[in-house]
GROMACS .gro file of N, CA and C in nm:
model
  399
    1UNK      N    1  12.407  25.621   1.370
    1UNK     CA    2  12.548  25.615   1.403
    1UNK      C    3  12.577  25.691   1.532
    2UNK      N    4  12.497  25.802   1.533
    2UNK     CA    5  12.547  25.876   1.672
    2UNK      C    6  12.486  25.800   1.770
    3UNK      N    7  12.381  25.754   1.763
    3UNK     CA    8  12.319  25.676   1.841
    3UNK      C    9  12.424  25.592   1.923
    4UNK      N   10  12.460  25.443   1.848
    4UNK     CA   11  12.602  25.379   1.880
    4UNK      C   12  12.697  25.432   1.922
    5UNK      N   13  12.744  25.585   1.844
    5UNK     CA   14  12.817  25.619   1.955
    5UNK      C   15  12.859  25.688   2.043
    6UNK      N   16  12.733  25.710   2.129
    6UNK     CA   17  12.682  25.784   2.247
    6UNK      C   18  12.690  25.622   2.369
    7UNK      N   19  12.601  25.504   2.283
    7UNK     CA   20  12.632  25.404   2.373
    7UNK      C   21  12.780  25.390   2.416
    8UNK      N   22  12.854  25.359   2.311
    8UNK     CA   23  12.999  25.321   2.346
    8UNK      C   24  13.063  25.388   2.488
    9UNK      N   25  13.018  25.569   2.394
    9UNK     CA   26  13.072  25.667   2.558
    9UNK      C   27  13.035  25.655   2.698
   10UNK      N   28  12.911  25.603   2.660
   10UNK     CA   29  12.798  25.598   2.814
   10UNK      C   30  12.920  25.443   2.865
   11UNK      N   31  12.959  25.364   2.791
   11UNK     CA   32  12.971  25.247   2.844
   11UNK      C   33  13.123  25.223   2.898
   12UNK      N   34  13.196  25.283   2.803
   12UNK     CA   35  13.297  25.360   2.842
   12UNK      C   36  13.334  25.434   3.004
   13UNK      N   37  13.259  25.551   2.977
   13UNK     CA   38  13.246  25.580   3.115
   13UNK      C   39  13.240  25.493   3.252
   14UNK      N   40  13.130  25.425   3.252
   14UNK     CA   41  13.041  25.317   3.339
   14UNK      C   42  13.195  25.221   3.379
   15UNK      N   43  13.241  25.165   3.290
   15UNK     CA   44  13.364  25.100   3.318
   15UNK      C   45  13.487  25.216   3.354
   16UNK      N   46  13.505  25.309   3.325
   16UNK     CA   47  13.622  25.384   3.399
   16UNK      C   48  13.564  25.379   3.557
   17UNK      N   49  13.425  25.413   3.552
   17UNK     CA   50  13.394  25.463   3.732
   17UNK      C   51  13.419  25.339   3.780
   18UNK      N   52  13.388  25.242   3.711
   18UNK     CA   53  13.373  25.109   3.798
   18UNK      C   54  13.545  25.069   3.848
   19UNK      N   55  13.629  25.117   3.738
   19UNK     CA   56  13.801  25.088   3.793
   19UNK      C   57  13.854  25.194   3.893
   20UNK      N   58  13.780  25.306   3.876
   20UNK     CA   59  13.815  25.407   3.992
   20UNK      C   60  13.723  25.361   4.161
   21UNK      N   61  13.596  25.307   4.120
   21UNK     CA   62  13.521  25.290   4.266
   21UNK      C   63  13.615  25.136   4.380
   22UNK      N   64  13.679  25.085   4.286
   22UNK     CA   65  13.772  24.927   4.317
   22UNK      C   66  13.874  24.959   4.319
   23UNK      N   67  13.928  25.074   4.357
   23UNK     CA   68  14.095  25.140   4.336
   23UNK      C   69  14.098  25.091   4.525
   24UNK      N   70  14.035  25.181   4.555
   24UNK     CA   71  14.052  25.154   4.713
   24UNK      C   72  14.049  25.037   4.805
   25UNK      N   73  13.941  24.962   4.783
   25UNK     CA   74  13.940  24.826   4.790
   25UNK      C   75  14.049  24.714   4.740
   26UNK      N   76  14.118  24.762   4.651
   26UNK     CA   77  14.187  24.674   4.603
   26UNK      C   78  14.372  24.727   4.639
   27UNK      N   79  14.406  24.822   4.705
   27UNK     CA   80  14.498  24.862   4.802
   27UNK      C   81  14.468  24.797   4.916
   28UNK      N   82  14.358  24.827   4.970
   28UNK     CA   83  14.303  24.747   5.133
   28UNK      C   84  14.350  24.624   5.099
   29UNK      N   85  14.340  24.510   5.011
   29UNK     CA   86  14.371  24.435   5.031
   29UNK      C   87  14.474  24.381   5.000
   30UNK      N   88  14.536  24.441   4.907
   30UNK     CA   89  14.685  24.406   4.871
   30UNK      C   90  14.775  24.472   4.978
   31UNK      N   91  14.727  24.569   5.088
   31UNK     CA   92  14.808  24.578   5.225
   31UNK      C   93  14.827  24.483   5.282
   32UNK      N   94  14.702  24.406   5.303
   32UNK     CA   95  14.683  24.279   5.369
   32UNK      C   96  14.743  24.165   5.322
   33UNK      N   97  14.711  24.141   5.219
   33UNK     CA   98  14.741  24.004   5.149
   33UNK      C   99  14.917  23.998   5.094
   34UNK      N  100  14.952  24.116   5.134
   34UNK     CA  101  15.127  24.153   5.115
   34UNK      C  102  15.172  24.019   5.191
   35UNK      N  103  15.143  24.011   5.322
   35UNK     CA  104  15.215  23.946   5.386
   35UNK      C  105  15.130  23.818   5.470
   36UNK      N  106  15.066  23.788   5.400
   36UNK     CA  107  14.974  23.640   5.395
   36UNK      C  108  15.029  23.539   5.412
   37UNK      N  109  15.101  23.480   5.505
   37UNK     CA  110  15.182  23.350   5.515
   37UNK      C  111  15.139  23.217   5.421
   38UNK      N  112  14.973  23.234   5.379
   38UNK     CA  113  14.917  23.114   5.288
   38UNK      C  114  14.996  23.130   5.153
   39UNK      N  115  14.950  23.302   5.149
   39UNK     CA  116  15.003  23.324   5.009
   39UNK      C  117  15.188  23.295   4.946
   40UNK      N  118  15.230  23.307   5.056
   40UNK     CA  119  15.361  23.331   5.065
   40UNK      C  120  15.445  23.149   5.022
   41UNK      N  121  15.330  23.063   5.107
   41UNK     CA  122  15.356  22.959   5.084
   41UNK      C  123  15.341  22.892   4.995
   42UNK      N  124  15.236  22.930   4.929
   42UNK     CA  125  15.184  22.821   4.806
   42UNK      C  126  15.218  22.929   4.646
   43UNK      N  127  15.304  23.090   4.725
   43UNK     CA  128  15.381  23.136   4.576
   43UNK      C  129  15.248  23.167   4.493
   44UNK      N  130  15.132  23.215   4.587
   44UNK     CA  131  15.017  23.306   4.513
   44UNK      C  132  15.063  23.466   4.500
   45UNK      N  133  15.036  23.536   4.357
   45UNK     CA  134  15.043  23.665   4.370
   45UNK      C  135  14.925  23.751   4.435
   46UNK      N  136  14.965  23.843   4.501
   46UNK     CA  137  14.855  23.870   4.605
   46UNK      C  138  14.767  23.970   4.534
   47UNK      N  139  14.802  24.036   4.409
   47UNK     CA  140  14.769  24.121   4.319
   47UNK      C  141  14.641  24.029   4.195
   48UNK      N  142  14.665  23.928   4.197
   48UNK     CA  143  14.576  23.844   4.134
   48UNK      C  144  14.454  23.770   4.195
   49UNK      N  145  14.487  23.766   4.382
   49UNK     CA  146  14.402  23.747   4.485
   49UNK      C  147  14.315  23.852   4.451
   50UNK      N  148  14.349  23.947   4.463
   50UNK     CA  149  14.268  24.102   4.523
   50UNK      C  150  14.220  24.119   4.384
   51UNK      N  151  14.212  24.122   4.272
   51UNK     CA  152  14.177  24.131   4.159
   51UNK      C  153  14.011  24.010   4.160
   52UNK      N  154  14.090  23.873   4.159
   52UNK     CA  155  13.927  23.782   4.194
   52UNK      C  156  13.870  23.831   4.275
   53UNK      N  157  13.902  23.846   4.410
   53UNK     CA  158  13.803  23.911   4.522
   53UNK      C  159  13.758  23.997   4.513
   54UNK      N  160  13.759  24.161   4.391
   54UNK     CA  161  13.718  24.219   4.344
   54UNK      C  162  13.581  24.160   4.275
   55UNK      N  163  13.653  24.129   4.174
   55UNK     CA  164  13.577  24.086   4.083
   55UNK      C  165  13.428  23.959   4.143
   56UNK      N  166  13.483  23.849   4.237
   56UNK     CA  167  13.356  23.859   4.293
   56UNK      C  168  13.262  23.910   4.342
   57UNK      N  169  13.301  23.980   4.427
   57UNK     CA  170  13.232  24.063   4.513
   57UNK      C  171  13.143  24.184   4.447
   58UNK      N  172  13.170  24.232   4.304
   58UNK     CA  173  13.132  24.317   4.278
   58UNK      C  174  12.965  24.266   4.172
   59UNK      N  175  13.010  24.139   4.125
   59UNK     CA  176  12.947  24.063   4.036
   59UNK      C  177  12.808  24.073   4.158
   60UNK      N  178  12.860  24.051   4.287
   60UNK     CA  179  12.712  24.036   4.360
   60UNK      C  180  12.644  24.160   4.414
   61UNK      N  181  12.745  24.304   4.396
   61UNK     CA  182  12.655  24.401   4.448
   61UNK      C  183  12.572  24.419   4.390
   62UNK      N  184  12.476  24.520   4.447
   62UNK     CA  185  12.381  24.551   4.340
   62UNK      C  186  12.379  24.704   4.309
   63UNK      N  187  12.284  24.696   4.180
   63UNK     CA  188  12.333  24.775   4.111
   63UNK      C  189  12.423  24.739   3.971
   64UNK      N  190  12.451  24.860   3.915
   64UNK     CA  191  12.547  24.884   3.788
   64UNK      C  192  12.655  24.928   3.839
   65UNK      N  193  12.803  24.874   3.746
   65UNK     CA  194  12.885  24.989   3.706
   65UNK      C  195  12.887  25.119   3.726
   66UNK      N  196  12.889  25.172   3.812
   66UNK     CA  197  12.850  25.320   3.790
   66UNK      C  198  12.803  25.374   3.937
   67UNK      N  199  12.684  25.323   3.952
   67UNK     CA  200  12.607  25.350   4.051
   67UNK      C  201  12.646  25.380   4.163
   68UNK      N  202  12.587  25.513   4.181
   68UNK     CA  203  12.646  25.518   4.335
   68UNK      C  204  12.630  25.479   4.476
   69UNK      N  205  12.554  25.378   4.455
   69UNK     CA  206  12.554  25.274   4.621
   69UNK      C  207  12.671  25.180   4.599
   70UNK      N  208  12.725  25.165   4.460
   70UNK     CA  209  12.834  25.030   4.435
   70UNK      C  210  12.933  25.120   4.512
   71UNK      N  211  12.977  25.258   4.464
   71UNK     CA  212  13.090  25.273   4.552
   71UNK      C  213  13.070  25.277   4.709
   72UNK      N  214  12.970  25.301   4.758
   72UNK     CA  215  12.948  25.327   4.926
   72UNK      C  216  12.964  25.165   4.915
   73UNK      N  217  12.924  25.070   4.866
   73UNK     CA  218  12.976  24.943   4.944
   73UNK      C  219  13.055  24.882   4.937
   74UNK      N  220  13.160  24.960   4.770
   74UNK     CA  221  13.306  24.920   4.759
   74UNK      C  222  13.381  25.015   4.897
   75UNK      N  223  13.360  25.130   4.912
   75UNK     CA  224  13.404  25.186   5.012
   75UNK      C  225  13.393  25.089   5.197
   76UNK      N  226  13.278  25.077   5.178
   76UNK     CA  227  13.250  25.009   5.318
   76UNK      C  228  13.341  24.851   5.327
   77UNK      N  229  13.372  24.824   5.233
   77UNK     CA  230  13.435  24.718   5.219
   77UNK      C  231  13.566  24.706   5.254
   78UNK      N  232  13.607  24.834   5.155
   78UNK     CA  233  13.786  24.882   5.215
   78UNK      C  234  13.776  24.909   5.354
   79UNK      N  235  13.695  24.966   5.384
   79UNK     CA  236  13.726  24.992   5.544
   79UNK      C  237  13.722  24.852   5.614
   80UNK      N  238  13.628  24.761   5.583
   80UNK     CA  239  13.614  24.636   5.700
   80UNK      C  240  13.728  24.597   5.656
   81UNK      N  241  13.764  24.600   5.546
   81UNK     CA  242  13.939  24.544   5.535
   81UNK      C  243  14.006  24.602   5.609
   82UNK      N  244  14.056  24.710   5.630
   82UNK     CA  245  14.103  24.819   5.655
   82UNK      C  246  14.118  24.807   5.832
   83UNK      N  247  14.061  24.780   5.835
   83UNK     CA  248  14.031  24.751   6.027
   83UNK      C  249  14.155  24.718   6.088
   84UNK      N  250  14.241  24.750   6.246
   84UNK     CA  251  14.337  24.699   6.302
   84UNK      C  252  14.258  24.558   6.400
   85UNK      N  253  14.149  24.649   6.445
   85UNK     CA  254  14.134  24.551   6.596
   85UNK      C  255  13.927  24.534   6.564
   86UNK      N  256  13.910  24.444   6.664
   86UNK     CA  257  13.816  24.423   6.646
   86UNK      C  258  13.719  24.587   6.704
   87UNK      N  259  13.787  24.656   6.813
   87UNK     CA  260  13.675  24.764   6.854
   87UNK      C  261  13.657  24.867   6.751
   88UNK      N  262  13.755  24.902   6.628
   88UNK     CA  263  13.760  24.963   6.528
   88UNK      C  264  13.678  24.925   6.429
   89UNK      N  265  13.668  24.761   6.438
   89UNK     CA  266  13.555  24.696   6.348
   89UNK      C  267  13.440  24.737   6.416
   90UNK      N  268  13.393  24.720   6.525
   90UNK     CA  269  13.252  24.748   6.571
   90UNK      C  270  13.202  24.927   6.492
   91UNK      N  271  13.293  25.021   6.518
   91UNK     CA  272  13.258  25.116   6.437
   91UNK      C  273  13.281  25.162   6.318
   92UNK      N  274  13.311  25.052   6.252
   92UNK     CA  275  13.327  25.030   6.111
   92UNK      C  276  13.191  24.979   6.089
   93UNK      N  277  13.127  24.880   6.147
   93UNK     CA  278  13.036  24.828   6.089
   93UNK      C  279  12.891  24.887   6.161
   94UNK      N  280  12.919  24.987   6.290
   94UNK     CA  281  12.829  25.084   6.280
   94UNK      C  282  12.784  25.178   6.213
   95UNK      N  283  12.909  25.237   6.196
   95UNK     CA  284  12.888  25.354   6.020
   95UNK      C  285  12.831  25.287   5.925
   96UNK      N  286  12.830  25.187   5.851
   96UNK     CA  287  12.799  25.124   5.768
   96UNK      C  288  12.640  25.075   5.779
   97UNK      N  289  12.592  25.031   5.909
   97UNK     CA  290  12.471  24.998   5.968
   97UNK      C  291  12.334  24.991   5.858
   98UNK      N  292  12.326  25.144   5.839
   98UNK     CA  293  12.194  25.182   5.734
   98UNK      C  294  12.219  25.120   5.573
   99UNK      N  295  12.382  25.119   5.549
   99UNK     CA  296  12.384  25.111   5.385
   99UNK      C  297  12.335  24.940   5.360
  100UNK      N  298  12.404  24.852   5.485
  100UNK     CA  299  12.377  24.709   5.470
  100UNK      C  300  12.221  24.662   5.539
  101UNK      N  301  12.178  24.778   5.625
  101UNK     CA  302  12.032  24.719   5.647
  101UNK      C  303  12.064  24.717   5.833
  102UNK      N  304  12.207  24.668   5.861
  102UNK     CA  305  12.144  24.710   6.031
  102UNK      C  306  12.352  24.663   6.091
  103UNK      N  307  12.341  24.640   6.208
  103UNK     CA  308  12.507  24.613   6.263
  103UNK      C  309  12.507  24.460   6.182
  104UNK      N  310  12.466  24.376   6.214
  104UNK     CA  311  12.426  24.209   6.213
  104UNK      C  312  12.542  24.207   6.086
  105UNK      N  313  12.371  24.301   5.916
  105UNK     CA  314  12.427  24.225   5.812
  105UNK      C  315  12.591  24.298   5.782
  106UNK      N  316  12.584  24.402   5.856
  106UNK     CA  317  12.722  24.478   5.775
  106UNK      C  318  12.853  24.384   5.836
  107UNK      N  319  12.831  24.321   5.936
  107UNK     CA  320  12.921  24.216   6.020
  107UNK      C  321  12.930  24.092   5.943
  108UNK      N  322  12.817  24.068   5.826
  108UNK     CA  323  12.796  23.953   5.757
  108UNK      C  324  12.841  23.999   5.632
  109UNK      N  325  12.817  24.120   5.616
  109UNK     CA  326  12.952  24.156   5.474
  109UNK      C  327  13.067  24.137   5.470
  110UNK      N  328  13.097  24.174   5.569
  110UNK     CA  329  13.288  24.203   5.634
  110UNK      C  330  13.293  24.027   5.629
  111UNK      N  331  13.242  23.943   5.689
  111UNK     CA  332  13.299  23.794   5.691
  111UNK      C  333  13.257  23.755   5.539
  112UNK      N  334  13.214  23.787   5.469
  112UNK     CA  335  13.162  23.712   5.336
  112UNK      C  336  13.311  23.742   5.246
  113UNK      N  337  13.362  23.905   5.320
  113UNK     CA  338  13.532  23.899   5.235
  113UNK      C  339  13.595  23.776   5.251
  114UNK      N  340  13.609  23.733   5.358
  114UNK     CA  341  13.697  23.571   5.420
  114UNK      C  342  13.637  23.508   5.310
  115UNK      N  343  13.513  23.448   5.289
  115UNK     CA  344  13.466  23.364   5.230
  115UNK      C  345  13.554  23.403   5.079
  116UNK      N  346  13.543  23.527   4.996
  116UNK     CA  347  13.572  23.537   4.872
  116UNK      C  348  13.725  23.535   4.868
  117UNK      N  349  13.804  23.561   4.951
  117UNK     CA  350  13.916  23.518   4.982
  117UNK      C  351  13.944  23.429   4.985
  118UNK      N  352  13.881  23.320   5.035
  118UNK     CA  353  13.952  23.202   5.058
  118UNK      C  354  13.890  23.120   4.912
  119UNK      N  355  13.799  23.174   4.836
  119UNK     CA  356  13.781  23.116   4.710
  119UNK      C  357  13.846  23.110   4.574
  120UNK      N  358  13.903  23.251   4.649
  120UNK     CA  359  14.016  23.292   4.520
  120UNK      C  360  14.148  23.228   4.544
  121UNK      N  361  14.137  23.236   4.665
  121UNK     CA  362  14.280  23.162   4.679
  121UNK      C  363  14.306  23.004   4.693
  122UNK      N  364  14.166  22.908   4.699
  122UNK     CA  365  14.139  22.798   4.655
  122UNK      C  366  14.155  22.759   4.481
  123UNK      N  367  14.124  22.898   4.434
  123UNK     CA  368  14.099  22.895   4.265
  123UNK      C  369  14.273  22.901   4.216
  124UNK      N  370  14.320  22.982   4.296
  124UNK     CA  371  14.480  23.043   4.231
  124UNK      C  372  14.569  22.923   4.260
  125UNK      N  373  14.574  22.836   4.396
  125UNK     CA  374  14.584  22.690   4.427
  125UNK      C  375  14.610  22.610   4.311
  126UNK      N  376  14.456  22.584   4.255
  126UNK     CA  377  14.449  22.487   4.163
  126UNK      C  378  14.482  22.518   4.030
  127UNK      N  379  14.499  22.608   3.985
  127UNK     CA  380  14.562  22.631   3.853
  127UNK      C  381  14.696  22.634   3.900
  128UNK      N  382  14.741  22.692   3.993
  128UNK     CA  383  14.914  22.674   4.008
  128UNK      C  384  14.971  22.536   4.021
  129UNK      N  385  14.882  22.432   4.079
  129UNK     CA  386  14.927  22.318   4.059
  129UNK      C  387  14.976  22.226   3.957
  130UNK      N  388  15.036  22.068   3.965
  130UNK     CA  389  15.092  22.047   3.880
  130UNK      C  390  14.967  21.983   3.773
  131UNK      N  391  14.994  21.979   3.651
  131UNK     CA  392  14.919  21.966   3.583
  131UNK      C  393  14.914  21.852   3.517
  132UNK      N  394  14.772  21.773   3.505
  132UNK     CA  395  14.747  21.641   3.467
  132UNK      C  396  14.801  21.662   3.296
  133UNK      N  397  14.842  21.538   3.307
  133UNK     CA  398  14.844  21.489   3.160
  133UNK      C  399  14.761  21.380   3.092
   0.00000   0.00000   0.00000
């Protein structure tokens, strides 16, 4: 019995860090996605955007729940969000350099957000639409 429930706590935990390491990331983009003219148009909540785009993105890091490279690349993430101009991006994605492997892939992280963005908001699209009978 203690056994079980030592798991529960361990698992427990693992999921609190994981809602605290996506706190930041998921402000970055609900700054952004506030005022999204797509979103605005097609009457997407931008809070349900940033929630899928979470949730993708995290499904592919690697690692666990928990782990502490997930937050350095939930972190590195908020920042490429986070960016005004592109010369701010260049040292955004220099800092980042070693965690993604070099400038190139961390430049190929930051665009893979677009990609999960525009999937979620392809996904939120089609369920908001009208519905077959």
């Amino acid at each position: 019995m203690k056994g079980k429930f030592s798991l529960v706590l361990v698992l427990a935990l693992l999921t609190a860090c994981a809602g605290k390491e996506q706190g930041d990331l998921r402000e970055a983009l609900l700054a952004k996605l506030q005022d999204d003219s797509d979103l605005k148009d097609y009457k997407l909540d931008p809070g349900e955007i940033a929630d899928c785009v979470i949730h993708d993105l995290t499904d592919d890091l690697p690692g666990f729940p928990g782990d502490p490279r997930r937050k350095q690349y939930l972190t590195a993430y908020a920042k490429f969000y986070s960016v005004k101009g592109s010369g701010d991006f260049e040292k955004v994605a220099e800092e980042y350099k070693d965690l993604f492997g070099s400038v190139k892939a961390a430049n190929q992280a930051a665009l893979r957000m677009t990609d999960y963005i525009m999937t979620c908001m392809g996904q939120a699209i089609e369920r908001s639409g009208p519905k077959e009978q």
